[in-house]
Amino acid sequence: MKIGVVGLGYVGIITAAVLASRGHQVIGVDVDKEKVKSLNCNRSPIYEPGLDELLRKVKINYTTDYSKLSDVDIAFITVSTPTVNGKILLDHVFSAVSSLSNVLRRDAIIVMKSTVIPGTSRKAKELSGMEVVVNPEFLREGYAIEDTLHPDRIVIGGDKSAGDLVEEVWRFTNSPIIRTSLEEAELIKYASNSFLAVKISFANEIANLCERIPNCDVNVVTQAMGIDKRISPYFLKAGLGYGGSCFPKDTLAILGFSSELGEKLRIVEAAVEVNNERPLRAISAMKELMGEIKGKRICILGLSFKPGTDDTRESVALKILNLLEKEGAEVIAYDPKAKVEGIKIARNSEECIMSSEGVIIATEWSEFSGIEPILKGKYVFDGRRVLDLKKLDNAIMVGVSRCKR
Ligand code: UDX
């Protein structure tokens, strides 16, 4: 098929690359000239394992010109939908819909892949007079290609014949396909992400409890919980909380949306509250270890919101960094992939640790496991559970008893 992808962020680039690798003719559109230029030179603006190789193998035309989409069969919308002051911002979506309706063939289909609150795609359909199908993405950064090739399920919301065409695009994955209404498909995405956020925050509250009970380790508790098929082991890892481009914004967007409808999502509200507290707990852990932190040099290991990505959006590490600076600590950081301007960055973890009195592990990059020998003599807070506490003297960890019997 001839396929357009509008919005060349994370989801857009991966969708374009995977569909091109399946033999479709793909045209990528973005308003950002620099991004289009660098993609046309085969330079990906994001780091994602396997993406550079995949982009080199396929042929995609990148452009800022919507009119190049005049004869596509399907146009995916993958623009960002940020949450601003607790409300989803749909400007990019509606501007894409309006530009598409000016250029597309009348029988072409618009596919909403951007995460949007229920009702958005029906409005897009009415405004554009085009057929609109909702096909949310569930890809995780770091596994984005794998998740697009082999998703757990594919959700397709909308009219039968338009939905059939989108089903044809994804049939190669052999994944279960769920057909729904537009609104159900939109809500499935929010309900899924909110539920995962709830699971993480739940594990984090159990971790808080473990820290106050002698002989308790949250990993032992959650691992045993996870063996129960009804619970499942995934997204129960306690740590410094969730960050990234989806969970923080999507939980706030669904809360704003539901309160406009006069409903309160109390469990999601609590998950957000627990998550907001995680960076503060890292600061109190450092105070517990070091007493005063004002004027002390503290190193943060890991800046990306999770390992395997250079993405620092809503990264807990950066929140901790700001709090430490507010408390008057001097901060230096190191991350294997993420680059952040305006902060003191070490060339490697050893340099970062050596120049500091206190150390916080904020992202569980695999290269941080086994670094106990260089941490000797430092005050260490392991927020992501990568270290062996028995090998260290002045170290504490999320979810492990801090009180002796
Ligand atoms: C997420 C969803 O998984 C994906 O389906 C959606 O489409 C986009 O958002 P992503 O943001 O890439 O994907 O990361 P994910 O691996 O889900 O992790 C999100 C955050 O939760 C990270 O900060 C991670 O460190 C944290 N997390 C995850 C935990 O703290 N504990 C866990 O058990 C799992």
PDB file of N, CA and C and ligand atoms in Angstrom, residues 115 137-143 147 153 189 193 196 200 204 233-247 250 305-307 314 316 364 384, ligand 1:
ATOM      1  N   THR A 115      -2.100   9.203  20.923  1.00  0.00           N
ATOM      2  CA  THR A 115      -2.975   8.922  22.064  1.00  0.00           C
ATOM      3  C   THR A 115      -3.915  10.109  22.284  1.00  0.00           C
ATOM      4  N   GLU A 137      -0.970   2.812  19.753  1.00  0.00           N
ATOM      5  CA  GLU A 137       0.296   2.071  19.836  1.00  0.00           C
ATOM      6  C   GLU A 137       0.573   1.742  21.289  1.00  0.00           C
ATOM      7  N   PHE A 138       1.252   0.615  21.476  1.00  0.00           N
ATOM      8  CA  PHE A 138       1.587   0.209  22.842  1.00  0.00           C
ATOM      9  C   PHE A 138       3.090  -0.049  22.951  1.00  0.00           C
ATOM     10  N   LEU A 139       3.870   0.568  22.063  1.00  0.00           N
ATOM     11  CA  LEU A 139       5.298   0.222  22.039  1.00  0.00           C
ATOM     12  C   LEU A 139       6.067   0.851  23.190  1.00  0.00           C
ATOM     13  N   ARG A 140       7.023   0.065  23.693  1.00  0.00           N
ATOM     14  CA  ARG A 140       7.899   0.566  24.747  1.00  0.00           C
ATOM     15  C   ARG A 140       9.188   1.049  24.117  1.00  0.00           C
ATOM     16  N   GLU A 141       9.693   2.187  24.572  1.00  0.00           N
ATOM     17  CA  GLU A 141      10.992   2.634  24.087  1.00  0.00           C
ATOM     18  C   GLU A 141      12.024   1.586  24.488  1.00  0.00           C
ATOM     19  N   GLY A 142      12.998   1.401  23.641  1.00  0.00           N
ATOM     20  CA  GLY A 142      14.018   0.375  23.910  1.00  0.00           C
ATOM     21  C   GLY A 142      13.634  -0.962  23.273  1.00  0.00           C
ATOM     22  N   TYR A 143      12.319  -1.175  23.063  1.00  0.00           N
ATOM     23  CA  TYR A 143      11.843  -2.410  22.428  1.00  0.00           C
ATOM     24  C   TYR A 143      10.854  -2.045  21.330  1.00  0.00           C
ATOM     25  N   ASP A 147       8.200  -4.472  19.617  1.00  0.00           N
ATOM     26  CA  ASP A 147       6.790  -4.308  20.019  1.00  0.00           C
ATOM     27  C   ASP A 147       5.889  -3.994  18.825  1.00  0.00           C
ATOM     28  N   ARG A 153      -1.354  -7.316  21.299  1.00  0.00           N
ATOM     29  CA  ARG A 153      -2.661  -7.222  20.617  1.00  0.00           C
ATOM     30  C   ARG A 153      -2.655  -5.973  19.759  1.00  0.00           C
ATOM     31  N   LYS A 189      -6.301   2.549  25.298  1.00  0.00           N
ATOM     32  CA  LYS A 189      -4.930   3.038  25.480  1.00  0.00           C
ATOM     33  C   LYS A 189      -4.754   3.673  26.858  1.00  0.00           C
ATOM     34  N   ASN A 193      -2.426   2.171  29.972  1.00  0.00           N
ATOM     35  CA  ASN A 193      -1.297   2.897  30.557  1.00  0.00           C
ATOM     36  C   ASN A 193      -1.552   3.260  32.021  1.00  0.00           C
ATOM     37  N   LEU A 196      -1.022   0.191  34.216  1.00  0.00           N
ATOM     38  CA  LEU A 196       0.398  -0.116  34.426  1.00  0.00           C
ATOM     39  C   LEU A 196       1.020   0.867  35.418  1.00  0.00           C
ATOM     40  N   ILE A 200       2.820  -0.026  39.069  1.00  0.00           N
ATOM     41  CA  ILE A 200       4.144   0.452  39.510  1.00  0.00           C
ATOM     42  C   ILE A 200       4.021   1.181  40.856  1.00  0.00           C
ATOM     43  N   ASN A 204       5.613   0.390  44.513  1.00  0.00           N
ATOM     44  CA  ASN A 204       6.419   1.382  45.229  1.00  0.00           C
ATOM     45  C   ASN A 204       5.904   1.630  46.642  1.00  0.00           C
ATOM     46  N   PRO A 233       3.880 -10.949  36.646  1.00  0.00           N
ATOM     47  CA  PRO A 233       5.098 -10.350  37.226  1.00  0.00           C
ATOM     48  C   PRO A 233       5.470  -8.984  36.654  1.00  0.00           C
ATOM     49  N   TYR A 234       4.799  -8.556  35.590  1.00  0.00           N
ATOM     50  CA  TYR A 234       5.254  -7.347  34.899  1.00  0.00           C
ATOM     51  C   TYR A 234       4.800  -6.043  35.571  1.00  0.00           C
ATOM     52  N   PHE A 235       5.643  -5.038  35.445  1.00  0.00           N
ATOM     53  CA  PHE A 235       5.343  -3.704  35.984  1.00  0.00           C
ATOM     54  C   PHE A 235       5.091  -3.701  37.483  1.00  0.00           C
ATOM     55  N   LEU A 236       5.816  -4.585  38.151  1.00  0.00           N
ATOM     56  CA  LEU A 236       5.748  -4.628  39.614  1.00  0.00           C
ATOM     57  C   LEU A 236       7.121  -4.307  40.196  1.00  0.00           C
ATOM     58  N   LYS A 237       7.992  -3.726  39.363  1.00  0.00           N
ATOM     59  CA  LYS A 237       9.337  -3.469  39.866  1.00  0.00           C
ATOM     60  C   LYS A 237       9.362  -2.136  40.608  1.00  0.00           C
ATOM     61  N   ALA A 238       9.670  -2.225  41.896  1.00  0.00           N
ATOM     62  CA  ALA A 238       9.733  -1.002  42.699  1.00  0.00           C
ATOM     63  C   ALA A 238      11.001  -0.241  42.353  1.00  0.00           C
ATOM     64  N   GLY A 239      10.953   1.056  42.482  1.00  0.00           N
ATOM     65  CA  GLY A 239      12.122   1.882  42.158  1.00  0.00           C
ATOM     66  C   GLY A 239      11.834   3.332  42.456  1.00  0.00           C
ATOM     67  N   LEU A 240      12.270   4.195  41.568  1.00  0.00           N
ATOM     68  CA  LEU A 240      12.065   5.634  41.780  1.00  0.00           C
ATOM     69  C   LEU A 240      10.812   6.143  41.075  1.00  0.00           C
ATOM     70  N   GLY A 241      10.041   5.210  40.504  1.00  0.00           N
ATOM     71  CA  GLY A 241       8.785   5.630  39.874  1.00  0.00           C
ATOM     72  C   GLY A 241       8.888   5.687  38.368  1.00  0.00           C
ATOM     73  N   TYR A 242       7.742   5.919  37.737  1.00  0.00           N
ATOM     74  CA  TYR A 242       7.715   5.939  36.267  1.00  0.00           C
ATOM     75  C   TYR A 242       7.962   7.345  35.721  1.00  0.00           C
ATOM     76  N   GLY A 243       8.627   7.373  34.555  1.00  0.00           N
ATOM     77  CA  GLY A 243       8.804   8.632  33.830  1.00  0.00           C
ATOM     78  C   GLY A 243       8.480   8.363  32.374  1.00  0.00           C
ATOM     79  N   GLY A 244       9.087   9.133  31.483  1.00  0.00           N
ATOM     80  CA  GLY A 244       8.912   8.872  30.058  1.00  0.00           C
ATOM     81  C   GLY A 244       7.825   9.708  29.423  1.00  0.00           C
ATOM     82  N   SER A 245       7.606   9.416  28.150  1.00  0.00           N
ATOM     83  CA  SER A 245       6.735  10.273  27.348  1.00  0.00           C
ATOM     84  C   SER A 245       5.270   9.884  27.462  1.00  0.00           C
ATOM     85  N   CYS A 246       4.965   8.753  28.115  1.00  0.00           N
ATOM     86  CA  CYS A 246       3.565   8.299  28.114  1.00  0.00           C
ATOM     87  C   CYS A 246       2.878   8.313  29.469  1.00  0.00           C
ATOM     88  N   PHE A 247       3.377   7.516  30.403  1.00  0.00           N
ATOM     89  CA  PHE A 247       2.636   7.349  31.666  1.00  0.00           C
ATOM     90  C   PHE A 247       2.346   8.682  32.359  1.00  0.00           C
ATOM     91  N   ASP A 250      -0.231  10.667  30.145  1.00  0.00           N
ATOM     92  CA  ASP A 250      -1.510   9.981  29.915  1.00  0.00           C
ATOM     93  C   ASP A 250      -2.340   9.868  31.197  1.00  0.00           C
ATOM     94  N   PHE A 305      14.974   8.188  31.315  1.00  0.00           N
ATOM     95  CA  PHE A 305      13.855   7.783  32.187  1.00  0.00           C
ATOM     96  C   PHE A 305      13.830   6.281  32.442  1.00  0.00           C
ATOM     97  N   LYS A 306      14.559   5.547  31.616  1.00  0.00           N
ATOM     98  CA  LYS A 306      14.748   4.107  31.850  1.00  0.00           C
ATOM     99  C   LYS A 306      15.959   3.686  31.024  1.00  0.00           C
ATOM    100  N   PRO A 307      16.525   2.495  31.259  1.00  0.00           N
ATOM    101  CA  PRO A 307      17.687   2.111  30.457  1.00  0.00           C
ATOM    102  C   PRO A 307      17.304   1.799  29.013  1.00  0.00           C
ATOM    103  N   GLU A 314      10.394  13.582  31.328  1.00  0.00           N
ATOM    104  CA  GLU A 314       9.803  13.215  32.637  1.00  0.00           C
ATOM    105  C   GLU A 314      10.694  12.230  33.397  1.00  0.00           C
ATOM    106  N   VAL A 316      12.882  10.730  36.176  1.00  0.00           N
ATOM    107  CA  VAL A 316      12.928  10.933  37.627  1.00  0.00           C
ATOM    108  C   VAL A 316      14.310  11.443  38.025  1.00  0.00           C
ATOM    109  N   GLU A 364      18.542   2.114  35.840  1.00  0.00           N
ATOM    110  CA  GLU A 364      19.211   0.816  35.995  1.00  0.00           C
ATOM    111  C   GLU A 364      19.938   0.363  34.725  1.00  0.00           C
ATOM    112  N   ARG A 384      17.265   2.027  42.041  1.00  0.00           N
ATOM    113  CA  ARG A 384      16.794   1.117  40.983  1.00  0.00           C
ATOM    114  C   ARG A 384      17.230  -0.323  41.187  1.00  0.00           C
TER     115      ARG A 384
HETATM  116  C1  UDX B   1       5.052   2.916  27.989  1.00  0.00           C
HETATM  117  C2  UDX B   1       4.109   1.728  27.746  1.00  0.00           C
HETATM  118  O1  UDX B   1       4.728   0.530  28.204  1.00  0.00           O
HETATM  119  C3  UDX B   1       3.742   1.619  26.282  1.00  0.00           C
HETATM  120  O2  UDX B   1       2.799   0.573  26.113  1.00  0.00           O
HETATM  121  C4  UDX B   1       3.135   2.946  25.874  1.00  0.00           C
HETATM  122  O3  UDX B   1       2.672   2.918  24.574  1.00  0.00           O
HETATM  123  C5  UDX B   1       4.125   4.077  26.078  1.00  0.00           C
HETATM  124  O4  UDX B   1       4.486   4.093  27.458  1.00  0.00           O
HETATM  125  P1  UDX B   1       7.652   3.435  27.792  1.00  0.00           P
HETATM  126  O5  UDX B   1       7.310   4.805  28.274  1.00  0.00           O
HETATM  127  O6  UDX B   1       8.579   3.272  26.650  1.00  0.00           O
HETATM  128  O7  UDX B   1       6.308   2.645  27.362  1.00  0.00           O
HETATM  129  O8  UDX B   1       8.314   2.683  29.017  1.00  0.00           O
HETATM  130  P2  UDX B   1       7.982   1.477  29.998  1.00  0.00           P
HETATM  131  O9  UDX B   1       8.957   0.405  29.767  1.00  0.00           O
HETATM  132  O10 UDX B   1       6.554   1.115  29.994  1.00  0.00           O
HETATM  133  O11 UDX B   1       8.340   2.169  31.399  1.00  0.00           O
HETATM  134  C6  UDX B   1       7.717   3.361  31.830  1.00  0.00           C
HETATM  135  C7  UDX B   1       8.302   3.820  33.141  1.00  0.00           C
HETATM  136  O12 UDX B   1       7.918   2.960  34.199  1.00  0.00           O
HETATM  137  C8  UDX B   1       9.827   3.864  33.185  1.00  0.00           C
HETATM  138  O13 UDX B   1      10.229   5.046  33.853  1.00  0.00           O
HETATM  139  C9  UDX B   1      10.205   2.642  33.980  1.00  0.00           C
HETATM  140  O14 UDX B   1      11.435   2.812  34.659  1.00  0.00           O
HETATM  141  C10 UDX B   1       9.043   2.543  34.951  1.00  0.00           C
HETATM  142  N1  UDX B   1       8.785   1.183  35.426  1.00  0.00           N
HETATM  143  C11 UDX B   1       8.367   0.217  34.550  1.00  0.00           C
HETATM  144  C12 UDX B   1       8.929   0.879  36.770  1.00  0.00           C
HETATM  145  O15 UDX B   1       9.305   1.752  37.589  1.00  0.00           O
HETATM  146  N2  UDX B   1       8.639  -0.379  37.200  1.00  0.00           N
HETATM  147  C13 UDX B   1       8.226  -1.349  36.369  1.00  0.00           C
HETATM  148  O16 UDX B   1       7.961  -2.466  36.842  1.00  0.00           O
HETATM  149  C14 UDX B   1       8.086  -1.049  34.994  1.00  0.00           C
END
